Every structure is written in structure tokens, then in C-alpha cells.
mmCIF file of C-alpha atoms and ligand atoms in Angstrom:
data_model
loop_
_atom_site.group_PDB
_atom_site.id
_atom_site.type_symbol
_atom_site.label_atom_id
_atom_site.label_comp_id
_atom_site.label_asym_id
_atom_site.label_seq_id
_atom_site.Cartn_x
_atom_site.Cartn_y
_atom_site.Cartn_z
ATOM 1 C CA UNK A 1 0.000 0.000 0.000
ATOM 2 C CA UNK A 2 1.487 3.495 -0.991
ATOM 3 C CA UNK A 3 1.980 5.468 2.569
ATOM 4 C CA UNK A 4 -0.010 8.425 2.109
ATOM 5 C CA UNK A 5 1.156 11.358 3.746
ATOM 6 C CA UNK A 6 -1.594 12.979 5.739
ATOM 7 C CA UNK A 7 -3.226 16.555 4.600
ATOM 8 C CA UNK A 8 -4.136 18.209 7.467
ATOM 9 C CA UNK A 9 -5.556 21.480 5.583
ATOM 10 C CA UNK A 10 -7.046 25.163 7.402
ATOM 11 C CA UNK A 11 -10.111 26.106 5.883
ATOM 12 C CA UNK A 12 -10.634 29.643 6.875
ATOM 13 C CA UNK A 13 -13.737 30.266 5.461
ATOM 14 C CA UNK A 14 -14.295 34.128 5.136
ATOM 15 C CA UNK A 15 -12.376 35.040 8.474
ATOM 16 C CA UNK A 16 -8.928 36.923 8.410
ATOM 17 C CA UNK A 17 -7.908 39.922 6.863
ATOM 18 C CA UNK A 18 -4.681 40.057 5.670
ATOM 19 C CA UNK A 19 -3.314 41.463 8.969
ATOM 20 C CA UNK A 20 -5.081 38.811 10.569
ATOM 21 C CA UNK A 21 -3.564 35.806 8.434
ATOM 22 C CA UNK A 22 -0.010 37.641 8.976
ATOM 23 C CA UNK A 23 -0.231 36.721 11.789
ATOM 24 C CA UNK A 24 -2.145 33.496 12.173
ATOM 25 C CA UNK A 25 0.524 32.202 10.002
ATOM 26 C CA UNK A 26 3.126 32.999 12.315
ATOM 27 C CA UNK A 27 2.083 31.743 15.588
ATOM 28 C CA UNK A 28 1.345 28.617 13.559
ATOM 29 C CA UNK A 29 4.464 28.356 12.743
ATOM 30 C CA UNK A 30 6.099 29.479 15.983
ATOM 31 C CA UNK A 31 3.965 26.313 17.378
ATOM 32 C CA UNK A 32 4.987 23.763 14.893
ATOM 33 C CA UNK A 33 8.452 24.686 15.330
ATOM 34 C CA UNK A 34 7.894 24.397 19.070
ATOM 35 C CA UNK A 35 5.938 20.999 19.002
ATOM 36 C CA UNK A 36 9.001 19.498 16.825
ATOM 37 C CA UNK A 37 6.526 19.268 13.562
ATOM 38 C CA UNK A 38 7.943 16.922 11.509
ATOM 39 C CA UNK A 39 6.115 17.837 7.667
ATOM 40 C CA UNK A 40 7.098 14.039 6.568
ATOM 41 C CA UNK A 41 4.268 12.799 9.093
ATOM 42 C CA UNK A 42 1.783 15.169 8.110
ATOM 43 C CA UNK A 43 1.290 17.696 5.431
ATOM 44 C CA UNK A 44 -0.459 21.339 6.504
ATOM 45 C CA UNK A 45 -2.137 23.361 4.679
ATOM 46 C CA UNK A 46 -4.049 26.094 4.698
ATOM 47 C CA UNK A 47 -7.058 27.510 2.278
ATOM 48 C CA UNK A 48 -7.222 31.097 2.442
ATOM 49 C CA UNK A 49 -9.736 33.735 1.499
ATOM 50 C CA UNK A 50 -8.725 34.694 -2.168
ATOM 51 C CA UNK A 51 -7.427 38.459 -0.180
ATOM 52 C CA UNK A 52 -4.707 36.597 1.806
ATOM 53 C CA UNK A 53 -3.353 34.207 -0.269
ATOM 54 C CA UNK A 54 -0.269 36.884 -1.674
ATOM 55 C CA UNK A 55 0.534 37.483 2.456
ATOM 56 C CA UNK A 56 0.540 33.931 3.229
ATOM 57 C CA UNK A 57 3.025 33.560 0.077
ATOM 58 C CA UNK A 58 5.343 36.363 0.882
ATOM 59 C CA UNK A 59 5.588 34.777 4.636
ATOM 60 C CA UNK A 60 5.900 30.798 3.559
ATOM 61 C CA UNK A 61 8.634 31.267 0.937
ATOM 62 C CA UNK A 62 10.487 34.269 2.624
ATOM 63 C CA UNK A 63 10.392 32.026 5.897
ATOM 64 C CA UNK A 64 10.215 28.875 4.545
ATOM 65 C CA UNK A 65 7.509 27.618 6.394
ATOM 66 C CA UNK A 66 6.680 23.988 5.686
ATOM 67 C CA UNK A 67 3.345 24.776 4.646
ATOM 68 C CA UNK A 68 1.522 24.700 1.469
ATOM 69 C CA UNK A 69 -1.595 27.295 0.827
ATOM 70 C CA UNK A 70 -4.286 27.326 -1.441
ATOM 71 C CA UNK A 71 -7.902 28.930 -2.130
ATOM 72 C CA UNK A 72 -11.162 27.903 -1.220
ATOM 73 C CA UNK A 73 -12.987 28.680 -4.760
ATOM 74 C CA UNK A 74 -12.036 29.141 -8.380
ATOM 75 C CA UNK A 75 -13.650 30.773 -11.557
ATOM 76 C CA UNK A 76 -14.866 28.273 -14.224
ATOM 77 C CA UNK A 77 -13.338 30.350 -17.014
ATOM 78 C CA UNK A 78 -10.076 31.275 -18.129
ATOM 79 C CA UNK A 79 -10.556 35.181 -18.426
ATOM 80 C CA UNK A 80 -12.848 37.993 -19.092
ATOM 81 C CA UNK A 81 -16.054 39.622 -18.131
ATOM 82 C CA UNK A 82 -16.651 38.064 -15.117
ATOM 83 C CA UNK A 83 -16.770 40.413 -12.732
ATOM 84 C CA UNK A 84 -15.914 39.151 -9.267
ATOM 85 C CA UNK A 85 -14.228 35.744 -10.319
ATOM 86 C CA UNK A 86 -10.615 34.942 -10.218
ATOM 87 C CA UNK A 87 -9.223 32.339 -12.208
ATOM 88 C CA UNK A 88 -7.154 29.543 -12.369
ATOM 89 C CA UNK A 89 -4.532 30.834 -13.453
ATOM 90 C CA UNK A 90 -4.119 33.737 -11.096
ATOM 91 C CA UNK A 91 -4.187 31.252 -8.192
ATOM 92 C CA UNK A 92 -1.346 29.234 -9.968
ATOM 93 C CA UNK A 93 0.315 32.485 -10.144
ATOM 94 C CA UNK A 94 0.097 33.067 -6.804
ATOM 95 C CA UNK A 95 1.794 29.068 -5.990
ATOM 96 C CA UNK A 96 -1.201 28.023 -4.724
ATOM 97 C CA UNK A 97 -1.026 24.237 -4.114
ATOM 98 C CA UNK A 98 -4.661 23.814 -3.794
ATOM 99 C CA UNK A 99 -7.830 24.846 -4.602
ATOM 100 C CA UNK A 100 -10.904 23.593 -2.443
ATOM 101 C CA UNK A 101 -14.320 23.188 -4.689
ATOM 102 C CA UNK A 102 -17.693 22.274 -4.019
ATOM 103 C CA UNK A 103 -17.655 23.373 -0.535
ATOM 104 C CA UNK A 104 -21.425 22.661 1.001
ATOM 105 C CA UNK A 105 -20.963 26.158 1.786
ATOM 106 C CA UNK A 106 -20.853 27.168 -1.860
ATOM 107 C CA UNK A 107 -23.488 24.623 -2.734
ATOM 108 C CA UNK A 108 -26.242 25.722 -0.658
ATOM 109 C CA UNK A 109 -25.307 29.404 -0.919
ATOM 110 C CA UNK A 110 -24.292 29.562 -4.784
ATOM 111 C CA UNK A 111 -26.170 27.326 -6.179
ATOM 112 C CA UNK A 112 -23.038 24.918 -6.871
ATOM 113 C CA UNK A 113 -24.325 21.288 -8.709
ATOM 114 C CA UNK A 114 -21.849 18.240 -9.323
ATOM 115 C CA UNK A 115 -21.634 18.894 -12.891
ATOM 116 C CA UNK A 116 -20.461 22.345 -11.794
ATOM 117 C CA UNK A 117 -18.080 21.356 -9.224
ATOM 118 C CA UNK A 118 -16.477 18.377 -12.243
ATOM 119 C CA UNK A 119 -16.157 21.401 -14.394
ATOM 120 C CA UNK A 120 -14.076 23.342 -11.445
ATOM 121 C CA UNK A 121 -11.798 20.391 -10.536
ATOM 122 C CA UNK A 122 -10.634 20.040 -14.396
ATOM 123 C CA UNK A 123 -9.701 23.587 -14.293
ATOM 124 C CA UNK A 124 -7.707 23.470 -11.294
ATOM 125 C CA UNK A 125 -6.205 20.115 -12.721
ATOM 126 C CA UNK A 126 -5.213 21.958 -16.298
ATOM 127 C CA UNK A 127 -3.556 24.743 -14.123
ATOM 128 C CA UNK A 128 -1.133 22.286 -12.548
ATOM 129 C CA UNK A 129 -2.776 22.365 -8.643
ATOM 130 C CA UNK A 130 -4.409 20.158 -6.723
ATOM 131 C CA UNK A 131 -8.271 19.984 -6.493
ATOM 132 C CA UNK A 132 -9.661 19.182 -2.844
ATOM 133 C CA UNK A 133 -13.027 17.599 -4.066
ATOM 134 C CA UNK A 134 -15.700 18.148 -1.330
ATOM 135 C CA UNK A 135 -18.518 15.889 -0.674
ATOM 136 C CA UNK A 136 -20.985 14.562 2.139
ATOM 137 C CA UNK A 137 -24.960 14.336 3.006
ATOM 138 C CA UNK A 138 -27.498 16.327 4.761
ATOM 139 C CA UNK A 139 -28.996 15.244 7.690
ATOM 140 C CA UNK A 140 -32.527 13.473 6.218
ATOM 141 C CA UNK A 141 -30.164 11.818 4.029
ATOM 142 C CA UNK A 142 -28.535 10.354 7.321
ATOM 143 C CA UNK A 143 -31.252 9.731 9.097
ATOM 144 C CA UNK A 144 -32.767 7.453 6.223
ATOM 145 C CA UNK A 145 -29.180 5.656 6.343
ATOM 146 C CA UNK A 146 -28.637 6.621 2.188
ATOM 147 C CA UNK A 147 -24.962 8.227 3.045
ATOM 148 C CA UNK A 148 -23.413 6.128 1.255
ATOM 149 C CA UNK A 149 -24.983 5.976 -2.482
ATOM 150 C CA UNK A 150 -25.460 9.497 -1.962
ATOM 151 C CA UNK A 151 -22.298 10.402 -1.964
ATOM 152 C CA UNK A 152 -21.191 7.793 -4.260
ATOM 153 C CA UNK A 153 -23.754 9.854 -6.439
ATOM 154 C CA UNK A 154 -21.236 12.918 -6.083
ATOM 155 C CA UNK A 155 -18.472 11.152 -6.439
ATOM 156 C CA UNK A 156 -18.868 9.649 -9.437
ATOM 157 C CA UNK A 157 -20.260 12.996 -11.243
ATOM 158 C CA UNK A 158 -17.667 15.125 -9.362
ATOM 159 C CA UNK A 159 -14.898 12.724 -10.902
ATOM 160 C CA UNK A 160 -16.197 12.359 -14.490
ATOM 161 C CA UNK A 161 -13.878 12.199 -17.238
ATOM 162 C CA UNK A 162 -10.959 12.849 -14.937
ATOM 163 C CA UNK A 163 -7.810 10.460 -15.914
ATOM 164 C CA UNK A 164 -6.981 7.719 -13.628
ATOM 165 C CA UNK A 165 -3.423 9.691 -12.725
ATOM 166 C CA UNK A 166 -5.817 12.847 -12.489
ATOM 167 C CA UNK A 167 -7.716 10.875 -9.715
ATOM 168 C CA UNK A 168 -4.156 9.366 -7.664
ATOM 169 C CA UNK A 169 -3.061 13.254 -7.538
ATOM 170 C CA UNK A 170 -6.252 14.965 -6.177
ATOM 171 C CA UNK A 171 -8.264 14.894 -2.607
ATOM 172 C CA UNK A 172 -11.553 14.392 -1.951
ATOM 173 C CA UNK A 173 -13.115 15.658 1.402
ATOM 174 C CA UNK A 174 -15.705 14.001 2.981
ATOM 175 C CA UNK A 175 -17.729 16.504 5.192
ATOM 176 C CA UNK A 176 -21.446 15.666 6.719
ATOM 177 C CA UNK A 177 -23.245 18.579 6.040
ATOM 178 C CA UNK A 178 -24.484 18.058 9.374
ATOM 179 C CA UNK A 179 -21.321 17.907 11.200
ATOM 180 C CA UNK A 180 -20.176 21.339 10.018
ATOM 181 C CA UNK A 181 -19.793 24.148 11.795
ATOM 182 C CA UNK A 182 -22.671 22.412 14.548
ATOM 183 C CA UNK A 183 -19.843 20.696 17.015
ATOM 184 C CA UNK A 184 -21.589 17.424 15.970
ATOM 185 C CA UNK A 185 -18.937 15.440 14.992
ATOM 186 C CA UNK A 186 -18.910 11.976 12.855
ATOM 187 C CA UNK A 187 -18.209 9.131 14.887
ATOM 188 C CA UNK A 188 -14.825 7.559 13.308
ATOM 189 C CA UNK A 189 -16.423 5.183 12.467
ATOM 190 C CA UNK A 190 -19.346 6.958 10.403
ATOM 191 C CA UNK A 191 -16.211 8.933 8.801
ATOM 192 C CA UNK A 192 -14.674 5.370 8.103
ATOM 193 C CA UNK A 193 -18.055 4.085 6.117
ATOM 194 C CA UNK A 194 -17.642 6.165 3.749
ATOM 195 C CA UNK A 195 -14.843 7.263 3.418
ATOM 196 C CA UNK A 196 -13.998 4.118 2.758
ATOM 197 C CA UNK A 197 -16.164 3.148 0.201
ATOM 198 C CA UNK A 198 -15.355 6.265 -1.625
ATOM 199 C CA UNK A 199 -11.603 4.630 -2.159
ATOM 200 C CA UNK A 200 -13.821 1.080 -3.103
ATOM 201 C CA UNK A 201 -15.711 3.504 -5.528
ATOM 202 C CA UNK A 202 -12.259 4.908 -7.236
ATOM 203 C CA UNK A 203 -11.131 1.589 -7.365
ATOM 204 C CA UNK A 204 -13.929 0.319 -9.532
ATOM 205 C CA UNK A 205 -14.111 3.156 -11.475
ATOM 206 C CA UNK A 206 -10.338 4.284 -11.794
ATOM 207 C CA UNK A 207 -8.533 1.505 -10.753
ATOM 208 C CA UNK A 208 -6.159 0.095 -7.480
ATOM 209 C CA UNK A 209 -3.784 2.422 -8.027
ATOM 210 C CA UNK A 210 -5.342 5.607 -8.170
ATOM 211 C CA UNK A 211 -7.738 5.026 -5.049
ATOM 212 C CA UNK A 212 -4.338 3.530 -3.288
ATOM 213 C CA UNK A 213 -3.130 6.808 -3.897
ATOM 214 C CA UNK A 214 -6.173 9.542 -3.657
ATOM 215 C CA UNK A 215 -6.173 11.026 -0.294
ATOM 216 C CA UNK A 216 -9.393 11.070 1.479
ATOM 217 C CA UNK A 217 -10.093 13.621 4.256
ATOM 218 C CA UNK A 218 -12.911 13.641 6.369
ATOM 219 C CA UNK A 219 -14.127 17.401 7.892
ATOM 220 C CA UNK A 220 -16.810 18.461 10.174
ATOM 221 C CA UNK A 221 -16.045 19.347 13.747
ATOM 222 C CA UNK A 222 -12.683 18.233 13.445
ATOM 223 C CA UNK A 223 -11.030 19.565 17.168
ATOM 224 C CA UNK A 224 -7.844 18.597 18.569
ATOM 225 C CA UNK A 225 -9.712 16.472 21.242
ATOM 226 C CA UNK A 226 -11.730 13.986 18.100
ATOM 227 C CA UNK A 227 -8.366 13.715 15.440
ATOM 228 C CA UNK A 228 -6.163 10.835 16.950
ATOM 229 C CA UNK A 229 -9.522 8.365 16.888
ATOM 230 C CA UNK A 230 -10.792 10.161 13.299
ATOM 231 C CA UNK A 231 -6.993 9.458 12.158
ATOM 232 C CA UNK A 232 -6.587 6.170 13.231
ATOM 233 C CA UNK A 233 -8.791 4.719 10.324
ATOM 234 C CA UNK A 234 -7.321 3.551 7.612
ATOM 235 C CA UNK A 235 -9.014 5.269 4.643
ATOM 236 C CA UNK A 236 -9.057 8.571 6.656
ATOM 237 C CA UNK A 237 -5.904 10.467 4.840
ATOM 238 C CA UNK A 238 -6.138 13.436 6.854
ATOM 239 C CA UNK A 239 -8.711 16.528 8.040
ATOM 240 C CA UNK A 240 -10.248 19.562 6.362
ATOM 241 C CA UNK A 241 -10.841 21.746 9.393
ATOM 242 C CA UNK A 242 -12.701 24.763 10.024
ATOM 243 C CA UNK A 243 -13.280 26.971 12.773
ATOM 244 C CA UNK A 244 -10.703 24.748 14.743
ATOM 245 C CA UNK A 245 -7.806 26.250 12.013
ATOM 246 C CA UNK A 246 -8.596 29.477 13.439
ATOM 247 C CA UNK A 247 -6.879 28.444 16.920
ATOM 248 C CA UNK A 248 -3.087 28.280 15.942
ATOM 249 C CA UNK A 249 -2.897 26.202 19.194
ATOM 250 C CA UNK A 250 -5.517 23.941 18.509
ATOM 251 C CA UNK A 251 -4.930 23.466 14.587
ATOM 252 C CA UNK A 252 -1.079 23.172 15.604
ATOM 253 C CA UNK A 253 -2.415 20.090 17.558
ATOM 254 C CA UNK A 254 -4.678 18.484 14.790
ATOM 255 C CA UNK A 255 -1.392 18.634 12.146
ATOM 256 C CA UNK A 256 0.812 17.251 14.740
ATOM 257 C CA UNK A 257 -1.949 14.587 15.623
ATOM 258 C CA UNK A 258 1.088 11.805 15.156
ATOM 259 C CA UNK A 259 2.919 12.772 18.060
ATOM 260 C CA UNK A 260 0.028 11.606 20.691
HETATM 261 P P1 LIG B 301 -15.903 22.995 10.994
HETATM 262 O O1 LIG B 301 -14.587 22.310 11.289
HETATM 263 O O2 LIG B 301 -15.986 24.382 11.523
HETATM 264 O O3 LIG B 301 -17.063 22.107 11.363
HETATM 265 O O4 LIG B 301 -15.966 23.142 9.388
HETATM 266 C C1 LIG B 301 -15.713 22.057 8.592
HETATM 267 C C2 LIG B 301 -15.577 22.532 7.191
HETATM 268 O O5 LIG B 301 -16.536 22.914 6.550
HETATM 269 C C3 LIG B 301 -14.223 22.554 6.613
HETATM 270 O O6 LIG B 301 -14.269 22.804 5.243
#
């Protein structure tokens, strides 16, 4: 089995101005660096609001801080009158590693479908960065035990046409609508379901390498007192966290969740 190297990534959702992230940045660092973070155990990222990315890439390459960056939407287009968007390319620009789509957040409040969010992931894909694919029911969906083929459902649309290396590069994200944001966490073992037959899935449809090698996170509550149990399953490849990234203390803890 390939040993895939954790991606413990900081969604920040829209908190942190500039300043803000300046700063964030650096006590996250100062508390790696304290803890003895060792970036071959876990990878960290962190997925910025589209204002913060160019401070978070000044600070990471003039410090070299072991930590990759990346934005938490992307334009379907390539350039032109779209007012508001920002493209693929400027994010590549910018070094971005990755590039978070269909977010529940942007589902439910723009309207985002799977066919959209396919579209999205080949774009970041043809710009040379790394797509984290998000996915995950509601709560009736739960309740009437259908988490599974429902998100297989996304999956498979999400993925379409993608090459089998295209599918071995990328991450999908498993997040429970209803665990977001509401301190109701999946049990690991609800997190294992499915995330592990969302590898089962990529195997049948992309073959053993590429789901030996796609890294699937699960997110949704995620706290520094839930990760070592979340972690220890074996098709959990890491954590997309979000108001617990805001807490370089407690984020610091979930990337270093190997050292407990
Ligand atoms: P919380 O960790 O705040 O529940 O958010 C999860 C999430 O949506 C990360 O993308």
C-alpha cells in the first residue's frame, strides 16, 4: 500500500484579513516549530480567502515555512467579463497548491451542482494544482441511512472524465453537512463508512492504483480532542478543518496529531 502522507488542511472560510492571516501564520508556525513538527508525518495546509493568499506567500517562501496554501474557490473560465471571479490561473500564479471546490458552503449558498463542481476540478487540474473535491450528506439523508450511495452519487459525477493519474493526484473531502460548523462530529467510524467506500468507488471506477493513492479527508467538527480516533482509520488520509484552524494552538495540535 502506498503510505499516504496525511493533509491536514485550514479552511478559513471568510475570516482573516490580511493582517489577521499575517499573523495566524506565524504563531502557527512558531507552534509547529515548538511541538518538533515533523512535515514528513503530516502535510499542513491552509485555504485562504482569495485576499490573503499573496501574504501567506510572501511569509511561507520568505520564511520557509513547511506549509503549502491554497484557495477555497475558483472561476470556471479562463478570463474575461466576469466580474468578481478569479481564475485559475491567477491562483497558480500566486503558488497556490490547492484549490478547495464544491464546498457545502458554496453549494447551498451559490447554487453549486456536481456537474459544476467536475467542471471546477478540471480547471484546477489543467492549471497544474491540486483539487480538494468536497462531498458529504445532509442530515434526512442520514437519518434514512442513504450516506453512502449518496455520496457515491457525487463522487462519481464530481470525478467524471478525470484520468486515472488525475484521480491518484487529487483529494476528496468528505464533510457531513451536518457535522459542520454544529460541534456534531462523525463518529470515526461513520467517517470510516464512507470514506472508505469512496476509495472502493475509485477503485472500480479508476482503478487500485489511483484510489491507493487519492487522499481522502474527512471534515466536520474536526477539534484537537476527536483527530487521533478520526486518524486512526485507515481510509481517513487526513482533516479539512474549520473553525478549529482558526486556533493556531488547537490546529497546531490536529497537524501534529502523530505525536500523541
Ligand atoms: P468545521 O470544522 O468548523 O465544522 O468546518 C468544517 C468545514 O466545513 C471545513 O471545510
Amino acid at each position: 500500500m502506498t503510505d499516504r502522507t496525511p493533509l491536514m488542511a485550514g479552511n478559513w472560510k471568510m475570516n482573516c484579513n490580511h493582517v489577521e492571516a499575517a499573523g495566524l501564520v506565524q504563531k502557527l508556525d512558531w507552534t509547529l516549530k515548538d511541538g518538533h513538527y515533523d512535515a514528513s508525518k503530516s502535510e499542513c495546509a491552509l485555504i485562504v480567502p482569495f485576499t490573503d493568499i499573496r501574504t501567506v506567500q510572501t511569509l511561507v517562501e520568505g520564511d520557509k515555512i513547511p506549509m503549502a496554501y491554497g484557495a477555497q474557490d475558483v472561476s470556471l473560465y479562463a478570463s474575461g467579463a466576469y466580474t468578481g471571479e478569479i481564475s485559475a490561473d491567477m491562483l497558480a500564479k500566486l503558488k497556490c497548491a490547492y484549490v478547495v471546490v464544491g464546498h457545502s458552503e458554496r453549494r447551498d449558498y451559490h447554487g453549486e451542482t456536481d456537474e459544476i463542481i467536475n467542471a471546477k476540478a478540471k480547471v484546477v487540474l489543467a492549471a497544474g494544482m491540486i483539487p480538494i473535491v468536497c462531498c458529504g450528506e445532509k442530515l434526512d439523508i442520514r437519518k434514512a441511512g442513504e450516506q453512502v450511495p449518496f455520496v457515491l452519487a457525487q463522487v462519481d459525477i464530481c470525478l467524471a472524465g478525470l484520468t486515472a493519474e488525475q484521480v491518484a493526484s487529487l483529494v476528496i473531502a468528505y464533510e457531513p453537512v451536518w457535522a459542520i460548523g454544529t460541534g456534531e462530529v462523525a463518529t470515526p467510524e461513520d467517517a470510516q463508512e464512507v470514506c472508505g467506500a469512496i476509495r472502493e468507488r475509485v477503485a472500480a471506477t479508476f482503478g487500485a492504483e489511483a484510489a491507493d493513492k487519492v487522499r481522502i479527508q474527512y471534515g466536520g467538527s474536526v477539534k484537537a480532542n476527536n483527530i487521533v480516533d478520526i486518524m486512526a482509520k485507515p481510509d481517513v488520509d487526513g482533516a479539512l478543518v474549520g473553525g478549529a484552524s482558526l486556533n493556531a494552538d488547537e490546529f497546531a495540535k490536529i497537524v501534529m496529531f502523530y505525536a500523541v
